[in-house]
Every structure is written in C-alpha cells, then in structure tokens.
PDB file of C-alpha atoms in Angstrom:
ATOM      1  CA  MET N   1       0.018  -0.008  -0.002  1.00 63.00           C
ATOM      2  CA  ALA N   2       1.334   3.480  -0.864  1.00 68.00           C
ATOM      3  CA  ARG N   3       0.619   6.759   0.901  1.00 65.00           C
ATOM      4  CA  ASN N   4       1.300  10.244  -0.356  1.00 67.00           C
ATOM      5  CA  VAL N   5       3.044  12.635   1.993  1.00 60.00           C
ATOM      6  CA  THR N   6       0.647  15.580   1.954  1.00 51.00           C
ATOM      7  CA  GLY N   7      -1.425  14.483   4.915  1.00 42.00           C
ATOM      8  CA  ARG N   8      -4.515  14.197   2.686  1.00 39.00           C
ATOM      9  CA  VAL N   9      -6.297  11.137   1.259  1.00 32.00           C
ATOM     10  CA  THR N  10      -5.582  10.712  -2.425  1.00 38.00           C
ATOM     11  CA  ALA N  11      -8.703  10.788  -4.588  1.00 34.00           C
ATOM     12  CA  LEU N  12      -9.607   7.459  -6.172  1.00 33.00           C
ATOM     13  CA  ALA N  13     -11.484   6.460  -9.247  1.00 32.00           C
ATOM     14  CA  SER N  14     -13.942   3.589  -9.462  1.00 31.00           C
ATOM     15  CA  ARG N  15     -12.503   0.088  -9.253  1.00 31.00           C
ATOM     16  CA  VAL N  16      -9.218   1.421  -7.919  1.00 31.00           C
ATOM     17  CA  ARG N  17      -7.054  -0.722  -5.711  1.00 32.00           C
ATOM     18  CA  PRO N  18      -6.101   1.110  -2.467  1.00 32.00           C
ATOM     19  CA  ASP N  19      -2.533   1.993  -3.351  1.00 36.00           C
ATOM     20  CA  GLU N  20      -2.575   5.715  -2.707  1.00 35.00           C
ATOM     21  CA  GLY N  21      -2.558   7.471   0.675  1.00 34.00           C
ATOM     22  CA  VAL N  22      -0.523   9.520   3.153  1.00 32.00           C
ATOM     23  CA  LEU N  23       2.738   9.401   5.082  1.00 33.00           C
ATOM     24  CA  ARG N  24       2.846   6.595   7.662  1.00 35.00           C
ATOM     25  CA  GLY N  25       1.188   7.686  10.881  1.00 29.00           C
ATOM     26  CA  ALA N  26      -0.183  10.916   9.423  1.00 30.00           C
ATOM     27  CA  LEU N  27      -3.523   9.541   8.484  1.00 25.00           C
ATOM     28  CA  VAL N  28      -5.220   6.123   8.690  1.00 25.00           C
ATOM     29  CA  CYS N  29      -5.762   4.438   5.314  1.00 29.00           C
ATOM     30  CA  VAL N  30      -9.376   3.733   4.443  1.00 27.00           C
ATOM     31  CA  VAL N  31     -10.325   0.421   2.840  1.00 26.00           C
ATOM     32  CA  GLY N  32     -13.270  -1.560   1.552  1.00 28.00           C
ATOM     33  CA  LEU N  33     -16.580   0.144   0.935  1.00 29.00           C
ATOM     34  CA  LEU N  34     -15.263   3.514   2.120  1.00 30.00           C
ATOM     35  CA  LEU N  35     -12.799   3.519  -0.766  1.00 31.00           C
ATOM     36  CA  LEU N  36     -15.633   3.088  -3.192  1.00 33.00           C
ATOM     37  CA  SER N  37     -17.600   5.952  -1.667  1.00 37.00           C
ATOM     38  CA  GLN N  38     -14.547   8.200  -1.919  1.00 38.00           C
ATOM     39  CA  ALA N  39     -14.098   7.098  -5.527  1.00 40.00           C
ATOM     40  CA  GLY N  40     -17.615   8.277  -6.365  1.00 41.00           C
ATOM     41  CA  ALA N  41     -17.051  11.602  -4.625  1.00 40.00           C
ATOM     42  CA  ALA N  42     -13.767  12.156  -6.457  1.00 48.00           C
ATOM     43  CA  ALA N  43     -15.323  11.365  -9.808  1.00 50.00           C
ATOM     44  CA  ALA N  44     -18.155  13.850  -9.136  1.00 47.00           C
ATOM     45  CA  GLU N  45     -15.740  16.636  -8.305  1.00 87.00           C
ATOM     46  CA  CYS N  46     -14.015  16.160 -11.671  1.00 94.00           C
ATOM     47  CA  ARG N  47     -17.116  16.668 -13.793  1.00 96.00           C
ATOM     48  CA  LEU N  48     -18.031  19.888 -15.580  1.00 96.00           C
ATOM     49  CA  ALA N  49     -21.321  20.229 -13.639  1.00 94.00           C
ATOM     50  CA  ASP N  50     -19.353  20.591 -10.389  1.00 93.00           C
ATOM     51  CA  GLN N  51     -17.084  23.415 -11.629  1.00 93.00           C
ATOM     52  CA  GLU N  52     -17.641  27.107 -11.095  1.00 91.00           C
ATOM     53  CA  SER N  53     -19.155  28.689 -14.200  1.00 91.00           C
ATOM     54  CA  ARG N  54     -16.739  31.621 -14.066  1.00 90.00           C
ATOM     55  CA  GLY N  55     -14.060  31.319 -16.781  1.00 91.00           C
ATOM     56  CA  LEU N  56     -15.739  28.480 -18.648  1.00 96.00           C
ATOM     57  CA  GLN N  57     -15.844  28.803 -22.411  1.00 96.00           C
ATOM     58  CA  GLU N  58     -17.324  26.529 -25.069  1.00 97.00           C
ATOM     59  CA  VAL N  59     -15.139  26.158 -28.147  1.00 98.00           C
ATOM     60  CA  GLY N  60     -14.724  24.206 -31.346  1.00 98.00           C
ATOM     61  CA  VAL N  61     -11.502  22.409 -32.177  1.00 98.00           C
ATOM     62  CA  GLU N  62     -10.009  22.766 -35.648  1.00 97.00           C
ATOM     63  CA  ARG N  63      -7.268  20.148 -35.282  1.00 96.00           C
ATOM     64  CA  VAL N  64      -4.842  18.398 -32.995  1.00 96.00           C
ATOM     65  CA  LEU N  65      -1.259  19.751 -33.199  1.00 94.00           C
ATOM     66  CA  GLY N  66       0.417  17.337 -30.811  1.00 90.00           C
ATOM     67  CA  PHE N  67      -0.361  15.028 -27.898  1.00 92.00           C
ATOM     68  CA  ASP N  68      -1.396  18.014 -25.725  1.00 95.00           C
ATOM     69  CA  ARG N  69      -1.822  20.945 -28.124  1.00 96.00           C
ATOM     70  CA  LEU N  70      -4.938  22.007 -30.015  1.00 97.00           C
ATOM     71  CA  ARG N  71      -5.731  24.574 -32.671  1.00 97.00           C
ATOM     72  CA  LEU N  72      -9.184  26.028 -31.933  1.00 98.00           C
ATOM     73  CA  ALA N  73     -11.726  27.133 -34.529  1.00 97.00           C
ATOM     74  CA  ASP N  74     -11.217  30.744 -33.397  1.00 96.00           C
ATOM     75  CA  GLY N  75      -7.489  30.557 -34.322  1.00 96.00           C
ATOM     76  CA  ARG N  76      -6.023  30.162 -30.826  1.00 96.00           C
ATOM     77  CA  THR N  77      -3.476  27.480 -30.007  1.00 96.00           C
ATOM     78  CA  ILE N  78      -3.824  26.014 -26.520  1.00 97.00           C
ATOM     79  CA  ARG N  79      -2.078  23.427 -24.383  1.00 96.00           C
ATOM     80  CA  LEU N  80      -4.151  20.834 -22.526  1.00 97.00           C
ATOM     81  CA  ILE N  81      -3.378  20.444 -18.821  1.00 97.00           C
ATOM     82  CA  GLY N  82      -2.608  17.061 -17.334  1.00 96.00           C
ATOM     83  CA  LEU N  83      -1.274  14.893 -20.153  1.00 96.00           C
ATOM     84  CA  ALA N  84       2.235  13.407 -20.292  1.00 94.00           C
ATOM     85  CA  LEU N  85       3.937  10.686 -22.302  1.00 92.00           C
ATOM     86  CA  ALA N  86       5.347   7.660 -20.533  1.00 90.00           C
ATOM     87  CA  ALA N  87       9.094   7.101 -20.893  1.00 87.00           C
ATOM     88  CA  PRO N  88      10.054   3.819 -22.613  1.00 80.00           C
ATOM     89  CA  SER N  89      10.545   0.989 -20.176  1.00 74.00           C
ATOM     90  CA  PRO N  90      14.213   0.165 -19.509  1.00 69.00           C
ATOM     91  CA  GLU N  91      15.524  -2.782 -21.494  1.00 57.00           C
ATOM     92  CA  ALA N  92      15.239  -5.060 -18.470  1.00 47.00           C
ATOM     93  CA  MET N  93      11.494  -4.382 -18.402  1.00 50.00           C
ATOM     94  CA  ALA N  94      11.025  -4.079 -22.187  1.00 51.00           C
ATOM     95  CA  PRO N  95       7.434  -4.432 -23.385  1.00 48.00           C
ATOM     96  CA  VAL N  96       6.419  -7.146 -25.809  1.00 43.00           C
ATOM     97  CA  ARG N  97       5.855  -4.568 -28.548  1.00 43.00           C
ATOM     98  CA  ASP N  98       6.713  -0.986 -29.312  1.00 46.00           C
ATOM     99  CA  LEU N  99       3.926   1.147 -27.848  1.00 47.00           C
ATOM    100  CA  SER N 100       4.785   4.279 -29.915  1.00 52.00           C
ATOM    101  CA  LEU N 101       3.301   6.282 -27.061  1.00 51.00           C
ATOM    102  CA  HIS N 102       3.505   9.715 -28.672  1.00 61.00           C
ATOM    103  CA  GLU N 103       1.457   8.654 -31.687  1.00 67.00           C
ATOM    104  CA  GLY N 104      -0.836   6.548 -29.546  1.00 85.00           C
ATOM    105  CA  LEU N 105      -1.702   9.468 -27.330  1.00 91.00           C
ATOM    106  CA  ARG N 106      -2.309  11.790 -30.252  1.00 93.00           C
ATOM    107  CA  ASP N 107      -4.522   9.191 -31.914  1.00 93.00           C
ATOM    108  CA  ALA N 108      -6.483   8.720 -28.698  1.00 94.00           C
ATOM    109  CA  LEU N 109      -6.962  12.473 -28.356  1.00 96.00           C
ATOM    110  CA  GLU N 110      -8.153  12.795 -31.935  1.00 96.00           C
ATOM    111  CA  ALA N 111     -10.580   9.935 -31.447  1.00 96.00           C
ATOM    112  CA  ARG N 112     -12.088  11.485 -28.293  1.00 97.00           C
ATOM    113  CA  LEU N 113     -12.527  14.828 -30.081  1.00 97.00           C
ATOM    114  CA  GLU N 114     -14.161  13.140 -33.073  1.00 97.00           C
ATOM    115  CA  GLU N 115     -16.635  11.407 -30.705  1.00 97.00           C
ATOM    116  CA  ALA N 116     -17.305  14.792 -29.114  1.00 97.00           C
ATOM    117  CA  GLY N 117     -18.001  16.524 -32.420  1.00 97.00           C
ATOM    118  CA  GLN N 118     -14.861  18.633 -32.004  1.00 98.00           C
ATOM    119  CA  ARG N 119     -16.541  20.493 -29.116  1.00 98.00           C
ATOM    120  CA  LEU N 120     -14.993  21.176 -25.708  1.00 98.00           C
ATOM    121  CA  THR N 121     -15.564  23.377 -22.669  1.00 98.00           C
ATOM    122  CA  LEU N 122     -12.362  25.032 -21.447  1.00 98.00           C
ATOM    123  CA  ARG N 123     -11.221  26.797 -18.295  1.00 96.00           C
ATOM    124  CA  PRO N 124      -7.785  28.399 -17.756  1.00 95.00           C
ATOM    125  CA  GLY N 125      -5.424  26.676 -15.385  1.00 94.00           C
ATOM    126  CA  ARG N 126      -2.986  28.031 -12.817  1.00 91.00           C
ATOM    127  CA  PRO N 127      -0.744  29.466 -14.155  1.00 92.00           C
ATOM    128  CA  ALA N 128      -2.807  30.500 -17.188  1.00 93.00           C
ATOM    129  CA  ARG N 129       0.151  30.208 -19.631  1.00 93.00           C
ATOM    130  CA  ASP N 130       3.110  27.911 -20.079  1.00 90.00           C
ATOM    131  CA  SER N 131       6.747  28.948 -20.419  1.00 87.00           C
ATOM    132  CA  ARG N 132       6.205  29.686 -24.136  1.00 89.00           C
ATOM    133  CA  GLY N 133       3.187  31.902 -23.487  1.00 91.00           C
ATOM    134  CA  ARG N 134       0.591  29.375 -24.704  1.00 92.00           C
ATOM    135  CA  PRO N 135      -2.718  29.292 -22.819  1.00 96.00           C
ATOM    136  CA  ARG N 136      -2.946  26.284 -20.465  1.00 96.00           C
ATOM    137  CA  MET N 137      -6.468  24.893 -20.328  1.00 97.00           C
ATOM    138  CA  HIS N 138      -8.516  22.280 -18.545  1.00 97.00           C
ATOM    139  CA  ALA N 139     -10.964  20.708 -21.047  1.00 98.00           C
ATOM    140  CA  TRP N 140     -14.257  18.898 -20.554  1.00 98.00           C
ATOM    141  CA  LEU N 141     -16.078  16.751 -23.103  1.00 98.00           C
ATOM    142  CA  PRO N 142     -19.761  17.407 -23.902  1.00 97.00           C
ATOM    143  CA  ASP N 143     -20.782  14.552 -21.559  1.00 97.00           C
ATOM    144  CA  GLY N 144     -19.153  16.427 -18.686  1.00 97.00           C
ATOM    145  CA  ALA N 145     -16.053  14.242 -18.295  1.00 97.00           C
ATOM    146  CA  LEU N 146     -12.570  15.805 -17.816  1.00 98.00           C
ATOM    147  CA  LEU N 147     -10.807  15.057 -21.103  1.00 98.00           C
ATOM    148  CA  ALA N 148      -7.331  14.472 -19.636  1.00 98.00           C
ATOM    149  CA  ALA N 149      -8.691  12.168 -16.925  1.00 97.00           C
ATOM    150  CA  ARG N 150     -10.588  10.083 -19.511  1.00 97.00           C
ATOM    151  CA  LEU N 151      -7.432   9.623 -21.606  1.00 97.00           C
ATOM    152  CA  ILE N 152      -5.343   8.758 -18.577  1.00 97.00           C
ATOM    153  CA  ALA N 153      -7.960   6.261 -17.292  1.00 97.00           C
ATOM    154  CA  ALA N 154      -7.808   4.521 -20.654  1.00 96.00           C
ATOM    155  CA  GLY N 155      -4.015   4.122 -20.313  1.00 94.00           C
ATOM    156  CA  ALA N 156      -3.225   6.492 -23.145  1.00 94.00           C
ATOM    157  CA  ALA N 157      -1.177   8.893 -20.978  1.00 94.00           C
ATOM    158  CA  MET N 158       0.396   9.568 -17.599  1.00 95.00           C
ATOM    159  CA  PRO N 159      -0.711  12.465 -15.412  1.00 96.00           C
ATOM    160  CA  ARG N 160       1.249  15.684 -15.473  1.00 93.00           C
ATOM    161  CA  PRO N 161      -0.205  18.502 -13.355  1.00 88.00           C
ATOM    162  CA  GLY N 162       0.980  22.080 -13.524  1.00 87.00           C
ATOM    163  CA  PRO N 163       3.625  23.699 -11.362  1.00 86.00           C
ATOM    164  CA  TRP N 164       0.983  24.920  -8.897  1.00 88.00           C
ATOM    165  CA  PRO N 165      -1.129  22.186  -7.263  1.00 91.00           C
ATOM    166  CA  GLU N 166      -4.861  22.581  -7.725  1.00 91.00           C
ATOM    167  CA  PRO N 167      -7.987  20.483  -6.954  1.00 92.00           C
ATOM    168  CA  LEU N 168      -8.359  18.889 -10.409  1.00 95.00           C
ATOM    169  CA  ASP N 169      -4.917  17.267 -10.054  1.00 95.00           C
ATOM    170  CA  ALA N 170      -6.508  14.582  -7.865  1.00 95.00           C
ATOM    171  CA  CYS N 171      -8.722  13.629 -10.818  1.00 96.00           C
ATOM    172  CA  LEU N 172      -5.660  12.924 -12.963  1.00 97.00           C
ATOM    173  CA  TYR N 173      -3.972  10.716 -10.346  1.00 96.00           C
ATOM    174  CA  ALA N 174      -7.236   8.891  -9.643  1.00 96.00           C
ATOM    175  CA  ALA N 175      -7.538   8.170 -13.351  1.00 97.00           C
ATOM    176  CA  ALA N 176      -3.964   6.824 -13.432  1.00 96.00           C
ATOM    177  CA  ALA N 177      -4.677   4.536 -10.466  1.00 96.00           C
ATOM    178  CA  GLU N 178      -7.711   3.209 -12.309  1.00 97.00           C
ATOM    179  CA  ALA N 179      -5.666   2.508 -15.467  1.00 96.00           C
ATOM    180  CA  ARG N 180      -2.988   0.716 -13.425  1.00 95.00           C
ATOM    181  CA  ALA N 181      -5.542  -1.395 -11.586  1.00 95.00           C
ATOM    182  CA  GLY N 182      -7.204  -2.385 -14.842  1.00 96.00           C
ATOM    183  CA  GLU N 183      -3.882  -2.892 -16.660  1.00 94.00           C
ATOM    184  CA  ARG N 184      -5.082  -0.693 -19.489  1.00 94.00           C
ATOM    185  CA  GLY N 185      -3.080   0.823 -22.340  1.00 91.00           C
ATOM    186  CA  LEU N 186       0.500   1.633 -21.341  1.00 89.00           C
ATOM    187  CA  TRP N 187       0.000  -0.307 -18.038  1.00 92.00           C
ATOM    188  CA  LEU N 188      -0.726  -3.515 -19.904  1.00 88.00           C
ATOM    189  CA  GLU N 189       2.921  -4.253 -20.533  1.00 80.00           C
ATOM    190  CA  ARG N 190       4.841  -2.515 -17.791  1.00 85.00           C
ATOM    191  CA  PRO N 191       5.015  -2.876 -14.004  1.00 89.00           C
ATOM    192  CA  ALA N 192       3.037  -0.444 -11.864  1.00 91.00           C
ATOM    193  CA  ALA N 193       6.365   0.960 -10.590  1.00 93.00           C
ATOM    194  CA  LEU N 194       9.886   0.318 -11.897  1.00 93.00           C
ATOM    195  CA  PRO N 195      12.541  -0.633  -9.359  1.00 94.00           C
ATOM    196  CA  ALA N 196      15.063   2.196  -9.141  1.00 95.00           C
ATOM    197  CA  ARG N 197      17.922  -0.299  -9.382  1.00 93.00           C
ATOM    198  CA  VAL N 198      17.038  -1.290 -13.002  1.00 91.00           C
ATOM    199  CA  LEU N 199      17.493   2.243 -14.285  1.00 91.00           C
ATOM    200  CA  ASP N 200      20.572   2.878 -16.417  1.00 88.00           C
ATOM    201  CA  PRO N 201      22.340   6.306 -16.362  1.00 87.00           C
ATOM    202  CA  LEU N 202      23.385   5.735 -19.980  1.00 83.00           C
ATOM    203  CA  ASP N 203      19.821   5.182 -21.240  1.00 76.00           C
ATOM    204  CA  GLY N 204      19.037   8.474 -23.029  1.00 72.00           C
ATOM    205  CA  ALA N 205      15.451   7.311 -23.785  1.00 67.00           C
ATOM    206  CA  LEU N 206      14.444   7.881 -20.149  1.00 72.00           C
ATOM    207  CA  ARG N 207      14.354  11.667 -20.529  1.00 74.00           C
ATOM    208  CA  HIS N 208      11.506  11.580 -23.077  1.00 79.00           C
ATOM    209  CA  GLY N 209       8.649  10.974 -20.697  1.00 87.00           C
ATOM    210  CA  ARG N 210       7.485  10.232 -17.136  1.00 92.00           C
ATOM    211  CA  LEU N 211       8.164   7.120 -15.087  1.00 93.00           C
ATOM    212  CA  ARG N 212       6.752   5.718 -11.847  1.00 95.00           C
ATOM    213  CA  VAL N 213       9.741   4.458  -9.884  1.00 96.00           C
ATOM    214  CA  GLN N 214       9.993   2.646  -6.545  1.00 97.00           C
ATOM    215  CA  GLY N 215      13.059   2.482  -4.315  1.00 97.00           C
ATOM    216  CA  GLU N 216      14.378   2.710  -0.784  1.00 97.00           C
ATOM    217  CA  VAL N 217      15.628   6.053   0.458  1.00 97.00           C
ATOM    218  CA  ILE N 218      19.283   5.508   1.347  1.00 97.00           C
ATOM    219  CA  SER N 219      20.071   9.061   2.407  1.00 97.00           C
ATOM    220  CA  VAL N 220      18.659  12.590   2.373  1.00 96.00           C
ATOM    221  CA  ARG N 221      20.579  15.836   1.826  1.00 94.00           C
ATOM    222  CA  ALA N 222      18.689  18.880   3.086  1.00 92.00           C
ATOM    223  CA  THR N 223      20.161  22.310   2.365  1.00 90.00           C
ATOM    224  CA  GLU N 224      18.799  25.857   2.212  1.00 88.00           C
ATOM    225  CA  ARG N 225      18.318  25.391  -1.532  1.00 91.00           C
ATOM    226  CA  HIS N 226      16.861  21.929  -1.927  1.00 94.00           C
ATOM    227  CA  TRP N 227      16.183  18.434  -0.665  1.00 95.00           C
ATOM    228  CA  VAL N 228      17.797  15.455  -2.449  1.00 96.00           C
ATOM    229  CA  MET N 229      16.774  11.877  -1.665  1.00 97.00           C
ATOM    230  CA  GLU N 230      19.204   9.182  -2.824  1.00 97.00           C
ATOM    231  CA  LEU N 231      17.432   5.901  -3.721  1.00 97.00           C
ATOM    232  CA  ASP N 232      18.827   2.397  -3.783  1.00 95.00           C
ATOM    233  CA  GLY N 233      19.764   2.677  -7.441  1.00 92.00           C
ATOM    234  CA  PRO N 234      21.316   5.312  -9.679  1.00 96.00           C
ATOM    235  CA  LEU N 235      18.478   7.796  -8.975  1.00 96.00           C
ATOM    236  CA  ASP N 236      18.339  10.973  -6.864  1.00 97.00           C
ATOM    237  CA  VAL N 237      15.007  12.685  -6.253  1.00 97.00           C
ATOM    238  CA  LEU N 238      15.152  16.477  -6.119  1.00 97.00           C
ATOM    239  CA  ILE N 239      12.696  18.868  -4.423  1.00 95.00           C
ATOM    240  CA  ARG N 240      13.965  22.360  -5.127  1.00 92.00           C
ATOM    241  CA  GLY N 241      13.522  25.873  -3.807  1.00 88.00           C
ATOM    242  CA  ASP N 242       9.972  27.097  -3.428  1.00 88.00           C
ATOM    243  CA  ASP N 243       8.640  23.685  -4.444  1.00 92.00           C
ATOM    244  CA  ARG N 244       9.298  22.631  -0.833  1.00 92.00           C
ATOM    245  CA  ASP N 245       6.341  24.804   0.152  1.00 91.00           C
ATOM    246  CA  HIS N 246       4.069  22.123  -1.328  1.00 91.00           C
ATOM    247  CA  TRP N 247       5.194  19.828   1.527  1.00 90.00           C
ATOM    248  CA  PRO N 248       4.784  22.114   4.551  1.00 90.00           C
ATOM    249  CA  ASP N 249       4.793  19.255   7.089  1.00 89.00           C
ATOM    250  CA  LEU N 250       7.405  16.996   5.536  1.00 88.00           C
ATOM    251  CA  GLU N 251      10.653  16.373   7.394  1.00 89.00           C
ATOM    252  CA  PRO N 252      12.734  14.811   4.580  1.00 87.00           C
ATOM    253  CA  GLU N 253      15.191  13.075   6.912  1.00 91.00           C
ATOM    254  CA  SER N 254      12.269  10.996   8.258  1.00 93.00           C
ATOM    255  CA  LEU N 255      12.122   9.224   4.865  1.00 95.00           C
ATOM    256  CA  THR N 256      15.506   7.611   5.287  1.00 96.00           C
ATOM    257  CA  GLY N 257      15.039   3.854   5.171  1.00 96.00           C
ATOM    258  CA  GLU N 258      11.525   4.143   3.756  1.00 96.00           C
ATOM    259  CA  ALA N 259      10.389   2.617   0.480  1.00 97.00           C
ATOM    260  CA  VAL N 260       8.927   5.352  -1.730  1.00 97.00           C
ATOM    261  CA  ILE N 261       7.295   5.707  -5.095  1.00 97.00           C
ATOM    262  CA  VAL N 262       8.085   8.809  -7.186  1.00 97.00           C
ATOM    263  CA  ARG N 263       6.698  10.006 -10.485  1.00 96.00           C
ATOM    264  CA  GLY N 264       8.436  12.265 -12.953  1.00 95.00           C
ATOM    265  CA  GLN N 265      10.890  12.655 -15.758  1.00 93.00           C
ATOM    266  CA  VAL N 266      14.324  11.050 -15.322  1.00 93.00           C
ATOM    267  CA  TYR N 267      17.407  12.775 -16.699  1.00 92.00           C
ATOM    268  CA  PRO N 268      21.200  12.296 -16.446  1.00 92.00           C
ATOM    269  CA  TRP N 269      22.976  14.150 -13.647  1.00 91.00           C
ATOM    270  CA  ARG N 270      26.714  13.696 -13.300  1.00 89.00           C
ATOM    271  CA  ASP N 271      27.259   9.929 -12.996  1.00 91.00           C
ATOM    272  CA  ARG N 272      23.707   9.240 -11.792  1.00 94.00           C
ATOM    273  CA  LEU N 273      20.126   9.943 -12.759  1.00 95.00           C
ATOM    274  CA  ARG N 274      17.865  12.602 -11.255  1.00 96.00           C
ATOM    275  CA  MET N 275      14.164  13.180 -11.065  1.00 96.00           C
ATOM    276  CA  ARG N 276      12.781  16.585 -10.001  1.00 95.00           C
ATOM    277  CA  ILE N 277       9.359  16.512  -8.349  1.00 95.00           C
ATOM    278  CA  TRP N 278       7.218  19.399  -7.223  1.00 91.00           C
ATOM    279  CA  HIS N 279       3.732  17.963  -6.858  1.00 93.00           C
ATOM    280  CA  PRO N 280       2.745  16.300  -3.534  1.00 93.00           C
ATOM    281  CA  LEU N 281       1.029  13.409  -5.290  1.00 94.00           C
ATOM    282  CA  ASP N 282       4.319  12.502  -7.021  1.00 96.00           C
ATOM    283  CA  LEU N 283       5.826  11.223  -3.757  1.00 95.00           C
ATOM    284  CA  GLU N 284       4.385   8.270  -1.841  1.00 94.00           C
ATOM    285  CA  VAL N 285       5.573   6.120   1.028  1.00 93.00           C
ATOM    286  CA  VAL N 286       5.027   2.354   0.648  1.00 92.00           C
ATOM    287  CA  ASP N 287       3.781   0.439   3.653  1.00 82.00           C
TER     288      ASP N 287
END
C-alpha cells in the first residue's frame, strides 16, 4: 500500500485498488466500501457540472497539433493540462511490442474529439500560460467528463499536473490509479512501478517521458536550496527551492530507510540519474 506525503487522502477512481494514501502515521488508510464511496465523490468533483461557471468557455476544435496541443476554430493554440507521455521502459523491463506512445496518445486524443463533435468546454489553469506563453487549459467533453482524466484512465497517458497544485490534479492521479488497476493501455505491458535499481544512467530514452519508480531512500541531503533523496539505485529525487512549500509538514530526513514511489521525468545528472518532483502526489511512502 502506498501513501502520499501531503497528509490528505488521495482521490480514487472507481475500481481502484487502495494503493494511494498519506505518510505513515499521518492519516489512517481507508479500505473496503469507504474507498468506493470516496471514488464516487472524487469522480463527481471532476465533472463539468461541479465546476464554477466563471471562466468556462465553449469552443470548437479545428485540429490536434500534438499530444497536448490544439488549434481552436477561433485561431487560438492552446495546451491541454494534465497529459504526459510515458518514458520507454528500461531494456530489463522491455514491453512485448513498441507502444509508440506519442502517436498513440495523439490518436487517442483525436478519437475522443471526433466522438465529441470537435466540441469542448475550457477553463484556464494556474498558471494561465506555459513557459512559451501558450494558454494552459482544462478541457471537458460534452458529456461532462474531464478530457485528460478520461485519456489517462484509458491508459493513453500519464498524469502531469501544472507547477501549482490545484484540486483537479486529484482527478488525474485517480484516473492513473484506475488505469494501473485495470492494466489498460500503457500499463498492460509494464510494471506499476519500476525498481530504481534497474535504471541505467546511460539510457538516453528515459528523458523523453514520465516514469513511476519505486526504491528505498538511502540518504537525504537537506540544504537551504533543496532536498535530495538518494534511492537504492542510480536515482536521486530533487525537491527544489519554493517547491518545498508544497510539503509544509514533511521532514525529509524522516524518509531515510523508507520505500517510496516517485513519479516524474528522469534525466542524467553527473554519474547518476535525477528526477525533480514538485507535486505532492508524485511522492508516496510504501507500507
């Protein structure tokens, strides 16, 4: 069982196994029927009908430009919030077939939009624009479902929230838990979490998407600038600068010796690998 370290129960989708939660001792895990009731509540909070009407805009979509970018009928180009590619599995965990995840996600997005008659309802995220100045938007389908969550629940993508945590992030992670539990899409041919020890610092493919990695925290370096957790493999997990404000109650040294699951993009750093995380739901402690 895994628990996130925010001190709050992770939202769950229907038919989700109870593998999300909070730091050991911070909150009691809930099981059985209570999980199902929370799943229903989480799903309801994700739907369009439960959102504030302020800022909502109905639009038509002209075409898909990439796995998370759309050209609207009014000429704007927007970036959808919440979608990320999965990094290729390391060779030791190689899938039976090439998933071609970039094309698969784009195809899945195009198919959902075709079913929706190229219509969406949008709301700006926080922040409202990405580093290139493109509008960042949450998008809902005409049936009221959050588009990113539906794609993630089908196993077409991994969740990638924005740099500032917000309530809809829980919908993305609940959808990912549902896809893992059902072994759908990208979760059909990969483990729910890769052992940190199988990662290879020379594997350049890792930097092209997100991974879910499990390992034991061997040591923690806490400085005025950042926290770095060294796992029992070639991976360091970095929480930097103001990102530490997202974990107001976390004492990083307390994680030494704990088994954790982290989500993010892995990249080379000196003779090791590094993953920077900034979202509370991207760090879990395994019971």
